[in-house]
């Protein structure tokens, strides 16, 4: 009997190949409902790569920039004044740091002080470009009034704001890199602020912040959608963010966290500075300057509770034109993120702006990358405006600084953290006094 080969079933392996979909690659940070992770470039156990040999083109370009612009950190160059560009990449941290392997070996003990931090920053940058799913960037929405926010530190803040649980240190560094901007502002202005007269806040600071808090936390008025419940709406809180750079391009849902922390207030964020639209021209082309918009401001309406305006101009120019006048201490506040007031490269530009800021008598909240950067700004203001300003909050470390380390591409040995420290000041107010003769005559 001849066997009929046409009725022989195929082997099980062929049936599985045709009907069973391939298993998804295992990646712990991708939730089960996400079916396609083909975009994942790097796995969590494969984040370390020398920058100049990175599989990410943007990281390789950054390494080339460092080699072209940064100089070797070996102390011998400072003695001989013979500075050499960086050519050698440390095999331990993966960051270009020295002009040769010999100089790297000679200065290895000094390099060990920052090698681990450089490696961490290198891996964090690769993680951002790994293509993985980022659950830490899913931000919570509004919460009930009875659920108070705890501004003690990052852990208590994220917990009381109902963020997704963040167990990994790297995820914590990534989320605080963005949230440090709105949370730093809120931690100072909020009625539950951790800063008080017992901790860094001065008497003048309490006066200024009390005015803002009165507007940020208005009493319940019974407002509603019915005719009988209509109430007048106060003007928005204007936050003037001067010298805006990276903070002006943050995702809008990051800044919108302010509306959840102050649910009964509205905000108008005003980004001001010549670099406030850098890299975003294709997204928001600058409008023509017209009589109705003389400074070519870019307007964004995020929501009913938030409006954003961007001016590619210096503040002193806008101030002299009366663009924002009148100012109100109950509704207005200045914020300067890493302004570099005392830095030799930017101090001349701030010399024109600082007197205009002090004229407004509004609180000015400043941050710094490092303790050195912060103290340099404080000393510069004291030197330029001695006796013309009041300290509102003493300089010190910010509870809500970024936990992610940043590498300075012009000097890779210079490490910093976004908004490391904070302080605040304001133009001096002079109280009205009467002469003794006038007081006696009135009596």
C-alpha atoms as one frame of an Amber mdcrd trajectory, in Angstrom:
protein
   0.000   0.000   0.000   1.356   3.385  -1.055   1.206   6.103   1.597  -0.596
   9.326   0.630   1.947  12.072   1.441  -0.583  14.856   0.812  -2.598  13.974
   3.963   0.392  13.849   6.302   0.084  16.704   8.807   3.061  19.047   9.084
   5.307  18.751  12.124   4.320  20.743  15.250   7.171  23.211  14.771   5.756
  24.356  11.415   2.247  24.760  12.842   3.594  26.904  15.655   5.590  29.014
  13.231   2.474  29.811  11.200  -0.120  30.343  13.947   1.643  31.375  17.157
   2.863  34.970  17.256   6.464  35.462  18.349   7.031  36.170  22.027   7.600
  39.782  22.972  11.140  40.618  24.024  11.297  40.797  27.786  11.632  44.340
  29.102  10.458  45.022  32.646   9.485  48.675  32.199   6.983  48.072  29.376
   3.457  47.345  30.611   1.717  44.240  29.238  -0.788  46.264  27.195   2.024
  47.783  25.090   2.462  45.288  22.238   5.204  46.839  20.148   8.582  47.604
  21.676  10.614  47.326  18.509  11.705  50.935  19.058  13.733  49.975  22.140
  17.392  50.663  21.378  19.067  49.921  24.717  18.144  47.593  27.561  18.528
  48.466  31.264  21.603  46.224  31.517  23.185  47.771  28.417  23.189  51.510
  29.144  26.930  52.018  29.580  28.733  52.999  26.384  31.692  55.327  25.832
  30.209  58.522  24.487  32.384  58.566  21.368  31.365  54.963  20.554  27.729
  55.207  21.571  25.016  53.530  19.447  23.068  56.817  19.778  24.123  59.377
  17.150  23.228  62.349  19.369  25.566  61.116  22.110  28.423  60.632  19.623
  27.893  64.193  18.373  28.045  65.440  21.940  31.346  63.624  22.471  32.745
  65.288  19.341  31.670  68.683  20.674  33.427  68.024  23.982  36.646  67.048
  22.205  36.572  70.174  20.053  35.729  72.704  22.789  36.807  71.311  26.177
  40.359  71.184  27.501  42.298  68.507  29.358  41.790  68.546  33.136  45.378
  67.612  34.009  46.900  70.261  36.358  50.134  70.382  34.334  48.391  72.426
  31.631  47.495  75.148  34.132  51.161  75.442  35.151  52.615  75.565  31.635
  49.675  77.479  30.079  49.821  74.905  27.286  46.179  73.863  27.136  45.290
  70.833  25.017  41.908  69.734  23.745  40.449  66.488  25.037  41.225  63.383
  22.988  41.043  60.478  25.446  37.834  58.912  26.810  37.920  57.398  30.277
  37.089  53.670  29.962  35.459  53.642  33.413  32.931  56.477  32.989  32.827
  56.694  29.192  33.219  60.499  29.138  36.027  62.300  27.267  38.138  63.978
  29.960  41.882  64.061  29.102  44.164  64.821  26.195  45.975  61.484  26.462
  45.906  58.189  28.286  49.094  59.130  30.104  47.517  62.248  31.603  44.474
  60.205  32.564  46.723  57.745  34.438  48.733  60.518  36.106  45.605  62.291
  37.366  43.581  59.166  38.072  43.216  59.829  41.820  41.603  63.214  41.161
  39.431  61.760  38.433  38.134  59.087  40.813  36.333  61.831  42.773  33.911
  62.366  39.902  34.256  59.196  37.832  31.235  57.455  39.345  29.059  60.539
  38.930  30.170  60.946  35.306  29.305  57.310  34.641  25.877  57.798  36.214
  25.233  60.884  34.077  26.416  59.024  30.972  24.060  56.106  31.633  21.159
  58.456  32.383  21.631  60.180  29.023  21.634  56.817  27.254  18.540  55.825
  29.199  16.683  58.897  27.934  17.439  57.830  24.370  16.972  54.107  24.916
  13.427  54.091  23.556  12.005  52.433  26.651   8.591  53.179  28.088   8.758
  55.966  30.716   6.031  55.418  33.329   7.576  58.144  35.498   6.527  60.768
  32.944   2.837  60.046  33.428   1.690  62.935  35.616  -1.357  62.895  37.924
  -4.325  65.189  37.512  -6.388  67.133  40.070  -7.027  65.899  43.569  -9.607
  66.653  46.235  -9.104  69.648  48.533  -8.917  67.440  51.605  -5.827  65.690
  50.239  -3.029  68.075  51.185   0.343  68.208  49.468   3.427  67.555  51.570
   6.419  69.656  50.471   8.930  68.105  52.870  10.946  66.406  50.107  10.583
  64.656  46.747   9.260  61.427  48.269   6.467  63.043  50.252   5.558  65.327
  47.358   5.276  62.529  44.783   3.315  60.368  47.223   0.778  63.037  48.214
   0.370  64.083  44.561  -0.520  60.483  43.594   2.365  59.903  41.195   3.015
  56.380  40.005   5.291  54.549  42.400   8.925  55.188  41.476  11.203  52.500
  42.878  14.312  52.895  40.715  16.851  55.631  41.413  17.317  56.276  37.687
  13.593  56.873  37.179  13.642  59.273  40.124  16.477  61.223  38.551  14.676
  61.452  35.223  11.377  62.692  36.655  12.935  65.279  38.980  14.952  66.728
  36.099  11.710  68.170  34.671   9.535  68.603  37.739  12.160  70.647  39.582
  11.029  73.807  37.754   7.334  74.048  38.716   7.840  72.317  42.066  10.614
  74.687  43.144   8.316  77.652  42.507   5.359  76.006  44.249   7.399  74.959
  47.284   8.174  78.626  47.979   4.791  80.194  47.134   2.466  77.537  48.567
   0.769  78.066  51.940   2.157  74.655  52.996   5.688  75.684  52.056   8.482
  74.068  54.104  10.226  77.463  54.295   9.243  79.600  57.285  10.684  82.163
  59.681  12.418  79.277  61.423  13.956  78.081  58.161  15.513  80.671  55.824
  12.463  82.945  55.371  12.894  86.549  56.588  10.243  88.926  57.935  10.204
  90.813  54.630   9.909  87.513  52.819   6.879  86.544  54.863   5.228  89.850
  53.946   5.798  89.401  50.222   4.791  85.742  50.136   1.686  86.369  52.241
   0.394  88.736  49.577   0.896  86.135  46.843  -0.552  83.334  48.950  -3.686
  85.377  49.564  -4.321  85.269  45.812  -3.083  81.738  45.228  -5.353  80.310
  47.924  -8.593  82.315  47.718 -11.462  81.385  50.034 -14.334  79.328  48.675
 -17.082  81.656  47.442 -19.726  79.171  46.364 -19.116  79.842  42.685 -20.855
  77.577  40.201 -22.267  77.348  36.695 -25.739  78.611  37.613 -26.658  82.270
  37.280 -27.041  82.796  41.013 -23.561  81.329  41.621 -21.643  83.522  39.182
 -18.659  85.207  40.835 -16.067  87.606  39.525 -12.785  85.908  38.612  -9.543
  87.531  39.835  -6.715  88.198  37.371  -4.198  85.401  36.793  -0.955  85.095
  38.711   1.812  86.366  36.446   5.116  84.510  36.768   7.807  86.385  34.834
  10.520  83.826  34.037  13.549  85.872  32.989  16.535  84.593  31.052  14.413
  81.634  29.950  16.235  78.849  28.137  15.432  75.137  28.529  12.539  75.813
  30.911  10.581  77.562  28.149  10.553  74.368  26.064   9.416  72.022  28.828
   6.329  69.932  28.025   3.280  71.973  28.933   1.875  69.257  31.182   4.957
  69.766  33.364   4.154  73.446  33.900   0.462  72.608  34.235   1.262  70.860
  37.513   1.100  74.370  38.998  -2.635  74.413  38.302  -3.078  71.190  40.269
  -1.047  72.500  43.193  -3.049  75.761  43.200  -6.464  74.567  41.945  -8.334
  77.822  42.622  -5.839  80.090  40.850  -5.063  80.794  37.207  -1.593  81.410
  35.806   0.040  83.464  33.097   3.616  82.314  32.502   5.739  84.931  30.742
   9.040  83.610  29.368  11.447  86.454  28.609  14.926  86.302  27.128  16.854
  86.251  23.853  17.137  82.437  24.046  13.544  81.748  25.080  12.610  80.299
  21.657  15.944  78.721  20.760  15.410  75.434  18.927  11.635  75.900  18.724
  11.389  78.136  15.660  10.006  75.319  13.511   7.368  74.501  16.134   6.312
  78.096  16.776   7.553  80.496  14.069   8.069  83.950  15.507   5.218  86.273
  14.450   5.892  89.569  12.751   6.160  92.637  14.941   3.025  94.687  14.436
   1.408  97.633  16.260  -0.806  95.117  18.055   2.133  92.861  18.905   5.162
  95.193  18.933   7.583  92.645  20.408   6.441  89.590  18.435   5.217  87.643
  21.459   4.260  83.990  20.975   0.958  83.268  22.739  -0.162  79.801  23.886
  -3.421  78.963  25.612  -2.777  75.679  27.402  -6.104  75.661  29.201  -8.561
  77.971  30.889  -6.271  77.926  33.933  -2.985  78.658  32.146  -1.697  80.957
  29.440   1.908  81.141  28.241   3.560  84.104  26.500   7.119  84.098  25.172
   9.106  87.258  24.400  12.432  86.976  22.573  13.615  90.205  24.140  15.396
  91.574  27.207  13.245  92.449  30.187  14.591  95.981  30.597  13.448  96.760
  27.045   9.933  95.506  27.775   9.874  97.284  31.133  10.847 100.642  29.657
   8.062 100.256  27.083   5.526  99.653  29.874   4.513  96.278  28.452   3.620
  94.731  31.814   2.750  97.794  33.877   1.242  98.152  36.390   2.772  95.527
  38.674   0.905  94.138  41.655   2.615  92.322  44.568  -0.560  90.250  45.031
  -0.443  88.874  41.489   3.120  89.144  40.139   6.423  87.395  40.846   9.784
  87.107  39.078  11.579  83.765  38.702  15.195  83.436  37.532  16.352  79.862
  36.903  20.176  79.689  36.918  20.511  83.330  35.806  24.285  83.553  36.227
  23.999  87.049  37.701  27.617  87.019  38.806  29.054  84.958  35.963  31.586
  86.965  33.933  29.919  85.944  30.675  26.401  87.088  31.571  26.842  89.720
  34.302  27.055  92.683  31.856  23.608  91.824  30.459  22.048  91.657  33.928
  23.480  95.063  34.910  20.801  96.741  32.772  18.002  94.491  33.971  18.593
  94.329  37.731  17.713  97.990  38.504  14.441  97.575  36.584  13.607  94.474
  38.608  14.203  96.282  41.882  11.966  99.163  40.765   8.956  96.853  40.642
   9.255  95.944  44.373   8.151  92.405  43.457   9.662  89.212  44.909  12.473
  87.749  42.805  13.094  84.000  43.226  16.506  82.829  41.983  18.136  79.409
  41.691  21.681  78.231  41.066  23.371  75.157  39.602  25.804  74.728  42.482
  26.626  76.299  45.836  29.438  78.253  44.193  27.149  79.526  41.446  24.491
  80.552  43.982  26.892  82.392  46.296  28.499  84.175  43.347  25.102  85.536
  42.302  24.317  86.686  45.855  27.635  88.482  46.215  27.213  90.159  42.825
  23.782  91.539  43.775  25.146  92.763  47.108  27.993  94.491  45.310  25.897
  96.135  42.601  22.829  97.082  44.658  24.054  97.426  48.216  21.346  98.896
  50.425  18.747  98.846  47.643  17.233  95.393  48.206  15.838  93.176  50.950
  16.572  89.477  51.320  13.306  87.505  51.318  14.784  84.009  51.625  18.318
  83.223  52.711  20.473  81.321  50.173  20.516  77.584  50.683  20.004  74.152
  49.184  16.720  73.569  47.378  14.586  70.726  48.707  13.357  70.106  45.161
  16.578  70.273  43.200  17.054  67.951  40.250  18.565  64.649  41.355  20.084
  64.126  37.905  23.677  65.224  37.347  24.412  67.349  34.280  27.742  67.433
  32.442  29.054  70.757  31.181  30.062  70.100  27.566  32.660  72.891  27.709
  34.226  71.351  30.820  33.172  67.734  31.494  34.706  67.856  34.984  32.164
  70.552  35.917  29.094  68.721  37.248  25.901  70.373  38.429  22.279  69.730
  39.381  19.373  71.789  38.097  18.060  74.287  40.676  20.512  73.078  43.323
  19.926  76.118  45.523  17.396  78.908  45.965  17.218  82.406  47.391  14.905
  85.388  46.988  15.142  89.169  47.217  13.148  92.302  46.400  13.691  96.011
  45.869  13.774  97.791  49.221  10.562  99.375  50.372  10.758 102.589  52.350
   8.123 103.038  55.037   6.516 106.453  55.426   7.561 108.115  58.708   6.593
 111.377  60.353   8.892 113.867  62.007   8.579 114.285  65.764   7.321 117.891
  65.391   4.502 116.755  63.098   3.512 114.016  65.520   3.372 116.477  68.448
   1.277 118.987  66.432  -1.276 116.340  65.559  -1.591 115.439  69.228
